[in-house]
Coordinates of C-alpha atoms in Angstrom, one line a residue:
M1 CA 20.4 -16.3 10.6
E2 CA 23.2 -18.9 10.7
R3 CA 26.3 -18.3 8.6
P4 CA 26.9 -21.0 5.9
R5 CA 29.7 -23.4 6.8
L6 CA 31.5 -22.6 3.5
E7 CA 31.5 -19.2 1.8
V8 CA 32.9 -18.0 -1.5
A9 CA 35.7 -16.2 0.4
D10 CA 36.8 -19.5 2.0
V11 CA 37.1 -21.1 -1.5
F12 CA 39.0 -18.1 -2.9
R13 CA 41.4 -18.0 0.1
A14 CA 42.1 -21.7 -0.3
H15 CA 42.3 -22.0 -4.1
G16 CA 42.3 -18.4 -5.5
A17 CA 46.1 -18.1 -6.0
A18 CA 46.4 -21.4 -7.8
W19 CA 43.4 -20.6 -9.9
R20 CA 44.8 -17.2 -10.9
K21 CA 48.1 -18.8 -11.8
A22 CA 46.5 -21.5 -13.9
N23 CA 44.3 -18.9 -15.7
A24 CA 46.9 -16.1 -16.0
G25 CA 46.1 -13.9 -19.0
H26 CA 42.5 -15.1 -19.1
V27 CA 41.2 -13.2 -16.1
S28 CA 40.1 -9.6 -16.3
L29 CA 41.4 -6.9 -14.0
G30 CA 37.9 -6.5 -12.7
Q31 CA 37.7 -10.2 -11.8
L32 CA 41.1 -10.0 -10.1
K33 CA 40.0 -7.0 -8.0
A34 CA 36.7 -8.7 -7.1
M35 CA 38.6 -11.8 -6.0
S36 CA 41.0 -9.8 -3.9
A37 CA 38.3 -7.9 -2.2
I38 CA 36.4 -11.0 -1.4
E39 CA 39.5 -12.7 -0.1
T40 CA 40.3 -9.9 2.3
C41 CA 36.8 -9.0 3.3
R42 CA 36.2 -9.5 7.1
T43 CA 39.8 -10.5 7.8
A44 CA 42.6 -8.9 9.8
A45 CA 44.0 -7.5 6.5
L46 CA 41.3 -4.8 6.7
G47 CA 41.6 -4.3 10.4
G48 CA 38.8 -4.7 12.9
H49 CA 37.6 -3.9 16.4
V50 CA 36.6 -5.6 19.6
E51 CA 32.9 -5.9 20.3
R52 CA 31.9 -6.3 24.0
C53 CA 28.5 -7.3 25.4
E54 CA 27.4 -4.7 27.9
D55 CA 25.5 -7.4 29.9
C56 CA 28.0 -10.3 30.2
A57 CA 31.3 -8.6 29.0
H58 CA 31.7 -11.3 26.3
E59 CA 34.2 -10.1 23.7
R60 CA 34.6 -11.0 20.0
I61 CA 36.7 -9.6 17.2
A62 CA 34.7 -8.1 14.4
Y63 CA 36.8 -7.6 11.2
N64 CA 36.1 -4.8 8.8
S65 CA 34.2 -5.4 5.6
C66 CA 35.5 -4.8 2.1
L67 CA 32.3 -2.7 1.6
M68 CA 31.2 -4.8 -1.4
G69 CA 27.8 -5.0 0.4
T70 CA 27.3 -1.3 -0.5
F71 CA 25.9 -2.5 -3.9
S72 CA 22.1 -2.6 -4.2
N73 CA 20.8 -6.2 -4.2
G74 CA 20.1 -6.0 -7.9
E75 CA 23.7 -4.8 -8.8
L76 CA 25.3 -7.4 -6.5
V77 CA 23.2 -10.2 -8.0
Y78 CA 24.1 -9.1 -11.5
W79 CA 27.9 -8.9 -10.8
R80 CA 27.9 -12.2 -8.9
R81 CA 26.1 -14.0 -11.7
R82 CA 28.4 -12.4 -14.3
F83 CA 31.5 -13.3 -12.3
F84 CA 30.5 -16.8 -11.6
C85 CA 29.4 -17.5 -15.2
E86 CA 32.8 -16.4 -16.4
L87 CA 34.5 -18.4 -13.6
Q88 CA 32.5 -21.5 -14.6
R89 CA 33.4 -21.1 -18.2
S90 CA 37.1 -20.9 -17.3
F91 CA 36.8 -24.3 -15.6
S92 CA 34.9 -26.0 -18.5
P93 CA 37.0 -28.1 -20.9

């Protein structure tokens, strides 16, 4: 399956700090922790390793996950919906 060209983590990395500053005092600790985990997931901040193809010796860096994927699908869908509903409300006039 092809990765999407833009992911939530990309948006958070580009605009998360400004959004947190603009919404200071209106964002829960849980939301801040979730944003931080998403921003650092699969980046050098969490470390990584080199994967090598045994056939052609092609190498690529694979960064470690934030392990948010350990939620069951139902839990993850629930928390994503809840987080993004709150996020959307914060952007509404």
